[in-house]
XYZ file of C-alpha atoms in Angstrom:
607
model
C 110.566 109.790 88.929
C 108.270 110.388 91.935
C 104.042 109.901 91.002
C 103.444 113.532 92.112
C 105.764 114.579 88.961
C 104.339 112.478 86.245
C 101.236 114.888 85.250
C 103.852 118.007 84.595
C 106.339 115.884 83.254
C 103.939 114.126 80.953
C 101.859 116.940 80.164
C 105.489 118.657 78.482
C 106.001 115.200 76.763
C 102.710 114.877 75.575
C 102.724 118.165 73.787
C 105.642 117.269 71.991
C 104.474 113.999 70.480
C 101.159 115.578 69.887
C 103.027 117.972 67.289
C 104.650 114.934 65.392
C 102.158 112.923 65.083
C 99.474 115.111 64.146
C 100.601 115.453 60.632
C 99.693 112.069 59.543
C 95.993 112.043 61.101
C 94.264 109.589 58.578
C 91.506 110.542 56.570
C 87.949 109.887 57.782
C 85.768 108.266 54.980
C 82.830 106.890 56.800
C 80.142 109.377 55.846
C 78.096 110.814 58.846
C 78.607 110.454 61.842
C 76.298 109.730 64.690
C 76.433 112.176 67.637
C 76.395 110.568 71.161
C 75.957 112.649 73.915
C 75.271 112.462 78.114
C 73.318 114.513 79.744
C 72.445 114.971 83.072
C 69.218 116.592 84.742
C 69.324 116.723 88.408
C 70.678 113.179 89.669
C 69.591 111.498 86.023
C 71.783 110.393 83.843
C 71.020 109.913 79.987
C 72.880 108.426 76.840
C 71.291 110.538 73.470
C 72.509 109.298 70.103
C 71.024 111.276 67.391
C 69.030 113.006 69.756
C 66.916 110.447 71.078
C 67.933 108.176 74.518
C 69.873 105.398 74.352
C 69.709 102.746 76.773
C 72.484 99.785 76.325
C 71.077 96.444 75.479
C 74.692 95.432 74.218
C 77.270 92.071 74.613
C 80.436 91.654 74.450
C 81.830 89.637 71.571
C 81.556 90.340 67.529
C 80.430 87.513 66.234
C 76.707 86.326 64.819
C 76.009 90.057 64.691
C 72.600 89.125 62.755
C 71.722 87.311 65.620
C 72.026 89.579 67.838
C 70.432 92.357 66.308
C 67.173 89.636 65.506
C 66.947 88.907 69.577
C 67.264 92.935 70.072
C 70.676 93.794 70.971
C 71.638 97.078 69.940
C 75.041 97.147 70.762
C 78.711 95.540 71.623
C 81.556 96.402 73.385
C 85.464 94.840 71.698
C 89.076 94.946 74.134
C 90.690 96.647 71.513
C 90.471 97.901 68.116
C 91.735 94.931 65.809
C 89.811 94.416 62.995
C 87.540 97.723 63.792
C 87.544 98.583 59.685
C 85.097 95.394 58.764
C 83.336 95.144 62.357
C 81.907 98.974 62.160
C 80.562 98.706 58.937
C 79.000 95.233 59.735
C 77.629 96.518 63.141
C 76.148 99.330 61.053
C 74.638 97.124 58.522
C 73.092 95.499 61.515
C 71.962 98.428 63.093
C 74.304 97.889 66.184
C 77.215 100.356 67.996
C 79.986 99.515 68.841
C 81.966 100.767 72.178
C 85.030 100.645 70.782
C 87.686 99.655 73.674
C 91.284 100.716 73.133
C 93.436 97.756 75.250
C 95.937 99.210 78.025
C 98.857 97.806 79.308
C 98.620 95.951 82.408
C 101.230 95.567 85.406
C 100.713 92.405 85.541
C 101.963 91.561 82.249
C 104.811 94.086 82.480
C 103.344 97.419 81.433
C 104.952 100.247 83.738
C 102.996 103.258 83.798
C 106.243 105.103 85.353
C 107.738 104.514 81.901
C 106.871 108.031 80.488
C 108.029 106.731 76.667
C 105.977 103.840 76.927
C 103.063 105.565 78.424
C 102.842 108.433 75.658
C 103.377 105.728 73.027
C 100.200 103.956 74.326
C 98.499 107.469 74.439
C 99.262 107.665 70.547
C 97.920 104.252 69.536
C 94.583 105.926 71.196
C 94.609 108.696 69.783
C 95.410 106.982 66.292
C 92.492 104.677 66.674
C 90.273 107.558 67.562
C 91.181 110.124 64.662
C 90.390 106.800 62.065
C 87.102 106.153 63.276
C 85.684 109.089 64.791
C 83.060 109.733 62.113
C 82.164 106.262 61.418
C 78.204 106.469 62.273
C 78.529 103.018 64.340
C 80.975 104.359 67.073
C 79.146 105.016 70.328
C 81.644 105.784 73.039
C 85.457 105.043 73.371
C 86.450 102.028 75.874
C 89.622 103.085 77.565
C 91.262 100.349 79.257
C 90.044 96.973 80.884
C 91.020 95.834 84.118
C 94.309 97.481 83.821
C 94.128 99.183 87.487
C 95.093 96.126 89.954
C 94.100 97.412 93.578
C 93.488 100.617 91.976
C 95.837 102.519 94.184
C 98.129 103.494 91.736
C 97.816 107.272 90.722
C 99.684 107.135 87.087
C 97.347 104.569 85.943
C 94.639 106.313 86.601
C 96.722 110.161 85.107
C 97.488 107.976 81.972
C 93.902 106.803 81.508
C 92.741 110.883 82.122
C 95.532 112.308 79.649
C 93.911 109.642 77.031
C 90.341 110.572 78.014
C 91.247 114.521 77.995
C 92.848 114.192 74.317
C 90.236 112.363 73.148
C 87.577 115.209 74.142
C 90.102 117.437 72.084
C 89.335 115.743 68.822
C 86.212 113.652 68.837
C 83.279 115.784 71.304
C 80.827 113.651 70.322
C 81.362 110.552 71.695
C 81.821 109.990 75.584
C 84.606 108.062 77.333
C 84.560 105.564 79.576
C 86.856 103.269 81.624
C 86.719 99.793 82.787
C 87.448 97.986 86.097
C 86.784 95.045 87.750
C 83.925 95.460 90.382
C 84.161 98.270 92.681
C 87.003 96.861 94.437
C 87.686 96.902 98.298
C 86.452 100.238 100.120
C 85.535 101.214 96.833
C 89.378 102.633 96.288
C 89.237 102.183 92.788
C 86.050 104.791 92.315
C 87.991 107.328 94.982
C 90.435 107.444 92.793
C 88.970 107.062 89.216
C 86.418 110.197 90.472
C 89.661 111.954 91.866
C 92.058 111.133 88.932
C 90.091 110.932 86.242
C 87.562 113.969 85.483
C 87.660 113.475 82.035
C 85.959 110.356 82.089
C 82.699 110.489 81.696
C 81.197 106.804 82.305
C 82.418 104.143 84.449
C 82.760 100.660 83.177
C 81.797 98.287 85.566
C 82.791 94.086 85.397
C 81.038 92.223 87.601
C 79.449 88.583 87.906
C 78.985 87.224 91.551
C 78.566 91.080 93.037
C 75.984 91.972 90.048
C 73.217 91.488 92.451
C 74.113 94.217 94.888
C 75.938 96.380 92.514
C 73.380 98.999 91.926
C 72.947 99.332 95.886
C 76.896 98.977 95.758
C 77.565 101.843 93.705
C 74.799 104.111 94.364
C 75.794 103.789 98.541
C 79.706 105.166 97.165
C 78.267 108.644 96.210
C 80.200 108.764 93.344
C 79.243 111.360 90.723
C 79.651 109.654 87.282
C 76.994 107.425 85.480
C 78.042 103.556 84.904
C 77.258 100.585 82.516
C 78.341 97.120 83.456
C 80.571 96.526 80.847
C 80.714 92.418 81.320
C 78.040 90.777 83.331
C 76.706 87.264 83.239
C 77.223 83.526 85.426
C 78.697 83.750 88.560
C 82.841 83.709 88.119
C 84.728 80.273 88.642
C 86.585 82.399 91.617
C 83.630 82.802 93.456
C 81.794 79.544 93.469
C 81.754 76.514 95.820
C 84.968 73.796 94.767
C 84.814 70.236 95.321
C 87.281 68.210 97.477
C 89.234 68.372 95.333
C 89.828 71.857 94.098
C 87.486 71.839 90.981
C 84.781 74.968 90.627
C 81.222 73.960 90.403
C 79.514 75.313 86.790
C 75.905 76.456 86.864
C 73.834 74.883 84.011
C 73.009 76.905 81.476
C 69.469 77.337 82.228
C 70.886 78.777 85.840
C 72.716 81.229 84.167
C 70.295 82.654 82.230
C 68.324 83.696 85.686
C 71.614 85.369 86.433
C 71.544 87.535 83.410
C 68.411 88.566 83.146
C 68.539 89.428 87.123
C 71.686 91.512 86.073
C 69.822 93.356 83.973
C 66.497 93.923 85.835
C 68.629 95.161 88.874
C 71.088 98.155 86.774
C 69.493 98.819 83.469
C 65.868 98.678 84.729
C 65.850 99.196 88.445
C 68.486 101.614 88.429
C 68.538 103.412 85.362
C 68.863 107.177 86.717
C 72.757 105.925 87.470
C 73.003 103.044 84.851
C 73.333 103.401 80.804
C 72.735 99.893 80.433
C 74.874 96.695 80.118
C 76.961 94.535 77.924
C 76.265 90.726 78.610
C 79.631 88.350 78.703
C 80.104 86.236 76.113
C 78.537 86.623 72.686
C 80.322 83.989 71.533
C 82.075 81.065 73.564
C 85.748 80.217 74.651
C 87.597 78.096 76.821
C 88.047 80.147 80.158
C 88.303 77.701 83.025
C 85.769 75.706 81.309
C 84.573 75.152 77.791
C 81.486 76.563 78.924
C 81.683 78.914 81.504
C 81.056 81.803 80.158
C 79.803 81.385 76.193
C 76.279 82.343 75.758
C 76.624 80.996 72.409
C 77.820 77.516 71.512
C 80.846 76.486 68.571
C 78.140 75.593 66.372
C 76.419 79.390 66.350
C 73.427 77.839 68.704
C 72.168 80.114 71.326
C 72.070 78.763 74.907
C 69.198 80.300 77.556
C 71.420 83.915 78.395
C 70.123 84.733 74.702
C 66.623 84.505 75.663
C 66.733 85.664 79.166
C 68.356 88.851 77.613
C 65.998 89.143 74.875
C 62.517 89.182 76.971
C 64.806 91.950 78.981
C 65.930 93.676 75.897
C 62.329 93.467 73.805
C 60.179 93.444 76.772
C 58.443 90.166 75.235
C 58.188 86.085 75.731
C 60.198 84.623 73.286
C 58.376 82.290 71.331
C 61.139 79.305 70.574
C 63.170 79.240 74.045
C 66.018 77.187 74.299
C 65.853 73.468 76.029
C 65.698 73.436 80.136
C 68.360 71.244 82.186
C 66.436 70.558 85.833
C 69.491 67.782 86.505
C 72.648 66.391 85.852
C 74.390 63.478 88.124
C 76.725 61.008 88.913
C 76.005 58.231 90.273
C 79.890 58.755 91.616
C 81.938 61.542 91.428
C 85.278 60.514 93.891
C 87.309 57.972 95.124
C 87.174 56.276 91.368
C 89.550 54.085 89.665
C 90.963 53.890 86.225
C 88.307 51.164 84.364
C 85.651 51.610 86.661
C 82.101 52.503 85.257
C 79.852 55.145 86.867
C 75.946 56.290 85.549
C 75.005 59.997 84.229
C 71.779 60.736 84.434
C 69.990 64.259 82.803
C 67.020 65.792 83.558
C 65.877 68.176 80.089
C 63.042 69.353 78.152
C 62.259 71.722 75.380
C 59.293 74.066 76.823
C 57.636 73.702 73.569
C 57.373 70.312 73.727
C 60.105 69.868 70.759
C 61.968 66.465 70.595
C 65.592 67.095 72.189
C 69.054 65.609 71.029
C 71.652 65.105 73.808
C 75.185 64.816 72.888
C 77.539 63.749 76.048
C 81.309 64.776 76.018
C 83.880 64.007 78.575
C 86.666 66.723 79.183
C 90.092 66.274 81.525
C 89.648 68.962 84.123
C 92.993 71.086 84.547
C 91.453 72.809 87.677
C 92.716 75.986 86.249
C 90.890 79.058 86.851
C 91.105 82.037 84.744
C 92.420 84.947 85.066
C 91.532 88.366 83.008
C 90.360 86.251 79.883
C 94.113 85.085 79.323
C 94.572 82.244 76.556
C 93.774 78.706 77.488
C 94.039 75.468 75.561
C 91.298 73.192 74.632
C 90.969 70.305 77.365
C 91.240 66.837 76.041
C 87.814 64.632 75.159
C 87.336 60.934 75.482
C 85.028 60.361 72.868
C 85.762 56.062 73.428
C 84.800 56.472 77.437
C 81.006 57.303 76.850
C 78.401 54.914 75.434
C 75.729 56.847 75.727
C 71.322 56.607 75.280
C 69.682 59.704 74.933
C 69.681 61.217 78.445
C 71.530 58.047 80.208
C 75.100 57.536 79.915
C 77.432 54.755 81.207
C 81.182 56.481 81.349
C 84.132 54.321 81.567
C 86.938 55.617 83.608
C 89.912 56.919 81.778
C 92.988 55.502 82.567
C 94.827 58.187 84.384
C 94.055 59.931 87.494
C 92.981 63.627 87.935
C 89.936 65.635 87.540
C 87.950 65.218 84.647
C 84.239 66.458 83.662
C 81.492 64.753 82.111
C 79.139 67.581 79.862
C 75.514 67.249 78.556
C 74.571 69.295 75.507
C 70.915 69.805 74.596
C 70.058 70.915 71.338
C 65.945 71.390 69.975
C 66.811 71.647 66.284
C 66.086 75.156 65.932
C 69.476 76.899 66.546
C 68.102 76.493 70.681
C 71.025 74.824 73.203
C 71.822 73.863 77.100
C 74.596 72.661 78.534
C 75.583 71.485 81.801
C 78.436 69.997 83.414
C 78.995 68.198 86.671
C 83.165 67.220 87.600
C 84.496 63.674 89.108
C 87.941 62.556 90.463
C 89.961 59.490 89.280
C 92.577 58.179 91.819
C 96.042 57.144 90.847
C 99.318 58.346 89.244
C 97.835 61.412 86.988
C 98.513 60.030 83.065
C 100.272 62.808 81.250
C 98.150 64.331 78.364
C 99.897 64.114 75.527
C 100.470 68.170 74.071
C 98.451 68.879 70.239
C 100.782 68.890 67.306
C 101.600 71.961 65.922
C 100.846 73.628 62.388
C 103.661 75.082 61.348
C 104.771 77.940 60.416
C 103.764 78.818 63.858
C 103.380 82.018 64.779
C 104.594 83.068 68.534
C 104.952 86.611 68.047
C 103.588 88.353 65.168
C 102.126 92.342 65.696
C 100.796 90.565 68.883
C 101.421 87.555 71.095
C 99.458 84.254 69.535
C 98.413 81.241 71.871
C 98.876 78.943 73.248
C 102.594 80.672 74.353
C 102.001 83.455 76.642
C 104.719 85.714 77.767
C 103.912 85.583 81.329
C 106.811 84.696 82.607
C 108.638 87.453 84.366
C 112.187 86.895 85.922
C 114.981 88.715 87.573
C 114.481 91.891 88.393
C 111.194 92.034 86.614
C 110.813 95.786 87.970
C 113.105 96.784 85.488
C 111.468 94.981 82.521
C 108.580 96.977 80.298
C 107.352 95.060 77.053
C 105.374 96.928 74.870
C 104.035 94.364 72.354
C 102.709 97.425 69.607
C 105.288 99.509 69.203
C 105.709 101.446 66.267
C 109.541 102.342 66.117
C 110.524 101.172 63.548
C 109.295 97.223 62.944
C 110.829 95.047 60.922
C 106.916 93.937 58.942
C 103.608 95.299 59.358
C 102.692 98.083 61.726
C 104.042 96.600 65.401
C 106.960 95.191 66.850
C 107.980 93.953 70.399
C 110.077 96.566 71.939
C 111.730 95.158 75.492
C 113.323 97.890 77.947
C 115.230 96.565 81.028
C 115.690 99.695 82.877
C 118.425 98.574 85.182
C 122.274 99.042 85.023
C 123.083 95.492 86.795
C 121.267 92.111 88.484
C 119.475 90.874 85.290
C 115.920 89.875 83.609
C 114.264 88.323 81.161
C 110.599 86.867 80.315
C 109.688 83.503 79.101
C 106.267 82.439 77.185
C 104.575 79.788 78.449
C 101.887 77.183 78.116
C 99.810 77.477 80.077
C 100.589 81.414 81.273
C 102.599 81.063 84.774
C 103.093 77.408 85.106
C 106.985 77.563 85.588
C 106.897 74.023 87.374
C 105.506 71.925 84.739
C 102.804 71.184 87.023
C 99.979 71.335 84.053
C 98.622 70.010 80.483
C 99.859 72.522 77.962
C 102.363 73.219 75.288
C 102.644 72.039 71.672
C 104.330 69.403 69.857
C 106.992 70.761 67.646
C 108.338 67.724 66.217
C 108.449 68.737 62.692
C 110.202 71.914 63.519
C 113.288 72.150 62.087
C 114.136 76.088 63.945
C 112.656 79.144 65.493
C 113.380 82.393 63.784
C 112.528 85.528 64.960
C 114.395 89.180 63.948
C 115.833 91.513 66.199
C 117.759 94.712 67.186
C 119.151 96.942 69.623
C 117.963 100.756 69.914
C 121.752 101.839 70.377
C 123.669 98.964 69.270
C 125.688 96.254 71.109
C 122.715 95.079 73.574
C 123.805 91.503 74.326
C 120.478 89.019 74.796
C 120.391 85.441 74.824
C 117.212 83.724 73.721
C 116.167 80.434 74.453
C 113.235 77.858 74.725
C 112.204 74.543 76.254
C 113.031 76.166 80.082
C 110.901 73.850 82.306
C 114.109 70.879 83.474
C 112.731 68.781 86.148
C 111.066 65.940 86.734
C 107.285 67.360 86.444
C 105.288 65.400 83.866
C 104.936 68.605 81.596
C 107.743 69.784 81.812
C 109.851 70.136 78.460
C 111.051 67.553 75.958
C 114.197 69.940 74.997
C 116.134 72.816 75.775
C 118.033 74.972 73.007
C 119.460 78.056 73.893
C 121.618 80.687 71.302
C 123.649 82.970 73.994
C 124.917 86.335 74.395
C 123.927 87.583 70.980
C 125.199 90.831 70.415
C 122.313 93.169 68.640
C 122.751 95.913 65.932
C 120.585 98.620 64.998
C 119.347 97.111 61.885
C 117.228 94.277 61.368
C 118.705 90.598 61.806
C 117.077 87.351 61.943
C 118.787 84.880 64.232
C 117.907 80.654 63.609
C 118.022 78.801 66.270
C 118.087 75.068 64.868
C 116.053 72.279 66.394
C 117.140 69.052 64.379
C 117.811 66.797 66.361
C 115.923 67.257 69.466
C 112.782 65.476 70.974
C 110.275 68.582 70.677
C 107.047 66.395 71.360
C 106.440 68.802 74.009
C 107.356 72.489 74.295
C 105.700 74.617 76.963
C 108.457 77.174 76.988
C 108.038 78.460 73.237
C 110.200 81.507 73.543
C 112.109 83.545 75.975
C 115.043 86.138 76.287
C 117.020 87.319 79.197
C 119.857 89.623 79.763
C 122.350 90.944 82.425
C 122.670 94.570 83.661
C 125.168 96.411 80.751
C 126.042 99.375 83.060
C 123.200 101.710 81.593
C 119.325 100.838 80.892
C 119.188 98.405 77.228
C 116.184 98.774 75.066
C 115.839 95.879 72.286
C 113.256 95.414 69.334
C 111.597 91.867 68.668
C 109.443 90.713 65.863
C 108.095 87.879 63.512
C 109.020 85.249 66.135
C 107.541 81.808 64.888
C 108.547 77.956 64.339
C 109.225 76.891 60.480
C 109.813 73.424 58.923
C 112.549 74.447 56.960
């Protein structure tokens, strides 16, 4: 099918699904709803919600909603829609919206936007989550998508994202739609074509972090004739920050950071706001992404770090009156060149600007020297609480014994609910010692309505042109509302995808996996659209001599599928499972025609 032929083709398609599905639209029981409108006068652009103008002082995240709603938030933005039923009505109870995103596929994990079945599919899971939540008083727009669009060159992404945006103008009028991309992208291809493509979107979503200070001047120079709110904005991105020697990216402190947001705030929402609806900050919460701190404006414990208060005073227009703790410094006396047993000197420079006592809290991390990508999964890196002896903001750190990156983090906390944190990386010579993977709870749970960490399925093989995995399906699954459906769209060669930990590392090259050791099987249930698809299934993949590579290798071959429902065992007694970074993974050869299988309930049991 050619790209030119898509809109006609799908347009036919979409009519016809539209008819079967429209008979079990759910039942709206939220009460009123709140009507959200844009409106344009001359070259202004204005968000009304109930009438009155609506500027976005939102986050993205849905945690500590009380909090955020106390320091003046009035909104967040979610990826998809899991979990919407309790997170409206407690946004509501806060007095926050909620722009609720609806997740896309994207090409890089497989999704092929020339596959009209699984395109129309996705179109219905939108559509689904629109009709349930339309009226709920909380909704203020509908997030279409996040990063999905690569280069942004390719037209059906951008007709699949319209036909979405167009349907849901059918049935809800009274909220807008927006998409999301990742900065503006080169020659600003990716607005060209969203303004060309996509008419039926009415706001663009914009991600940026080290671009946010010219983004306003950025977009405004492209001409483009749609309003925008920067949909993540916050620290400066571990991809676009000085590295050391050797390789590692170089974290702002957390009182840095806060200048950043703020700026990003003062610069769209403020200095541009005939263009700009406002912004969501990134992260209202914290997670490991590259670091353990990259990106959280909130710590594990719930304490808020400076990005609360620097978007507060922007958000309230006020001082606040209990900042957080200020970190001036952070060093090494040595930070290369060091040996296992060796001891090197931190030093930290931090006050609390009311003059509060402060308690510091040192924690030394291995360093991977993995950089994220899109917000996929990463593990926890491993501590050395017995390497630190520590006095208040003076530390003496003994050198591990094992070479690598590792980095040393401060944590300043004033005792009421105020944080900083800052970070500064050193390098051990010497043979790397291999980190040892977590045990495993079991049952655990690699595929269950979605993917769970710390397996991703990331790893593509064959002729992975051929291969579309649509990981919410609703043909049919065997529990719940999703399955796994897997089309290889090929009549020979072969493919097949493997989940791994972490995502991409097919060498064994890094710290990941789990150990399974008191795994006695993985079971999962399967079965073939037509009957007679033959798929072998497999894990433990990684067979060299890398020092992560896996402690075993089972395989169950050629197993011939049915229509119905079947759960397959493959047994584990027996083998050395103290490391696993290939959890799961199928492959097939070419049958003569295209082979569409179903997956679900994939997980590790004891017994």
């Amino acid at each position: 099918m050619t790209v030119t032929n898509q809109p006609v083709r799908l347009a036919s398609m979409l009519a016809t699904l539209l008819s079967l599905v429209l008979w079990t639209t759910p039942t709206n029981t939220f009460g009123q709803q709140a009507s959200v409108k844009l409106t344009q006068q001359g070259e202004r652009f204005e968000l009304l919600r109930q009438g009155e103008r609506y500027v976005v002082c939102g986050v993205g995240g849905r945690d500590h909603l009380p909090l955020l709603a106390k320091v003046g938030g009035n909104s967040i933005r979610t990826w998809s829609s899991e979990g919407l039923d309790q997170l409206l009505d407690e946004a509501l109870q806060n007095d926050l919206t909620v722009c609720v995103g609806m997740w896309l596929g994207h090409p890089r994990h497989g999704f092929d936007y020339q596959d009209d079945r699984a395109v129309l599919d996705q179109l219905d899971q939108c559509l689904q989550t629109v009709r349930k939540y339309k009226d709920h008083p909380a909704v203020l727009m509908w997030g279409i998508g996040n990063e999905m669009e690569a280069d942004g060159d390719n037209p059906a992404i951008w007709y699949a994202v319209n036909h979405i945006a167009s349907e849901i103008k059918r049935i809800d009028p009274n909220h807008p739609t927006m998409t999301v991309i990742a900065e503006l992208g080169v020659d600003e291809v990716k607005l060209r074509n969203l303004e060309r493509f996509c008419p039926d979107i009415d706001i663009v979503g914009v991600n940026s972090y080290g671009g946010m200070s010219t983004l306003a001047k950025r977009y405004r120079d492209t001409g483009i004739r749609k309003p925008y709110i920067v949909t993540e904005h916050g620290p400066i991105g571990p991809w676009e920050v000085g590295k050391t020697r050797w390789g590692s990216p170089i974290e702002a402190t957390s009182t840095e950071k806060a200048i950043r947001y703020s700026q990003g705030f003062q610069t769209t929402a403020r200095e541009s706001e005939d263009l700009c609806l406002g912004t969501y900050a990134f992260l209202w919460g914290h997670k490991q992404e590259t670091t353990a701190t990259w990106f959280g404006m909130l710590l594990p414990d719930g304490s808020r770090t400076g990005a609360v208060d620097a978007m507060s005073e922007q958000w309230k227009g006020g001082k606040v009156t209990d900042r957080c703790p200020v970190i001036t410094n952070i060093k090494l006396d040595r930070v290369d060149h060091l040996k296992p047993g060796e001891q090197i000197s931190a030093t930290l420079q931090a006050s609390d600007p009311e003059g509060s006592s402060i308690q510091i809290d040192w924690v030394l991390r291995h360093d991977s020297g993995t950089i994220g990508v899109g917000g996929d999964f990463q593990a926890a890196e491993k501590t050395y609480a017995n390497s630190i002896k520590a006095n208040g903001p003076a530390a003496t750190i003994t050198i591990p014994d094992g070479g690598g990156g590792y980095r040393l983090f401060a944590y300043v906390r004033d005792g009421n609910g105020g944080a900083a944190v800052a970070n500064v990386p050193f390098f051990v010579e010497g043979p790397m010692k291999v980190i040892e993977s977590p045990k495993a709870k079991l049952p655990l749970v690699v595929y269950d309505e979605q993917p769970q960490p710390p397996f991703e399925p990331s790893g593509y093989m064959g002729n992975t042109q051929a291969i579309t995995m649509k990981f919410d399906s609703t043909d049919q699954p065997f529990a719940g509302s999703n399955c796994l459906e897997v089309t290889y769209d090929a009549a020979d060669n072969w493919g097949g995808v493997l989940w791994q930990s972490p995502a991409n590392d097919w060498d064994g090259e890094l710290p990941g996996g789990l150990n399974l050791n008191d795994a006695e099987a993985i079971e999962f249930y399967a079965r073939g659209k037509a009957g007679g698809e033959v798929v072998s299934f497999m894990i433990g993949v990684i067979q060299n001599d890398s020092p992560y590579r896996d402690s075993a290798k089972a395989e169950l071959k050629e197993v011939k599928l049915t229509t119905q429902w079947q759960k397959y065992r493959l047994p584990l007694n027996g083998l050395d499972l103290k490391r696993i970074k290939t959890g799961f993974g199928w492959s097939a050869a070419g049958q003569g025609k295209p082979m569409t299988f179903f997956l679900d309930q994939i997980r590790y049991v004891s017994g």
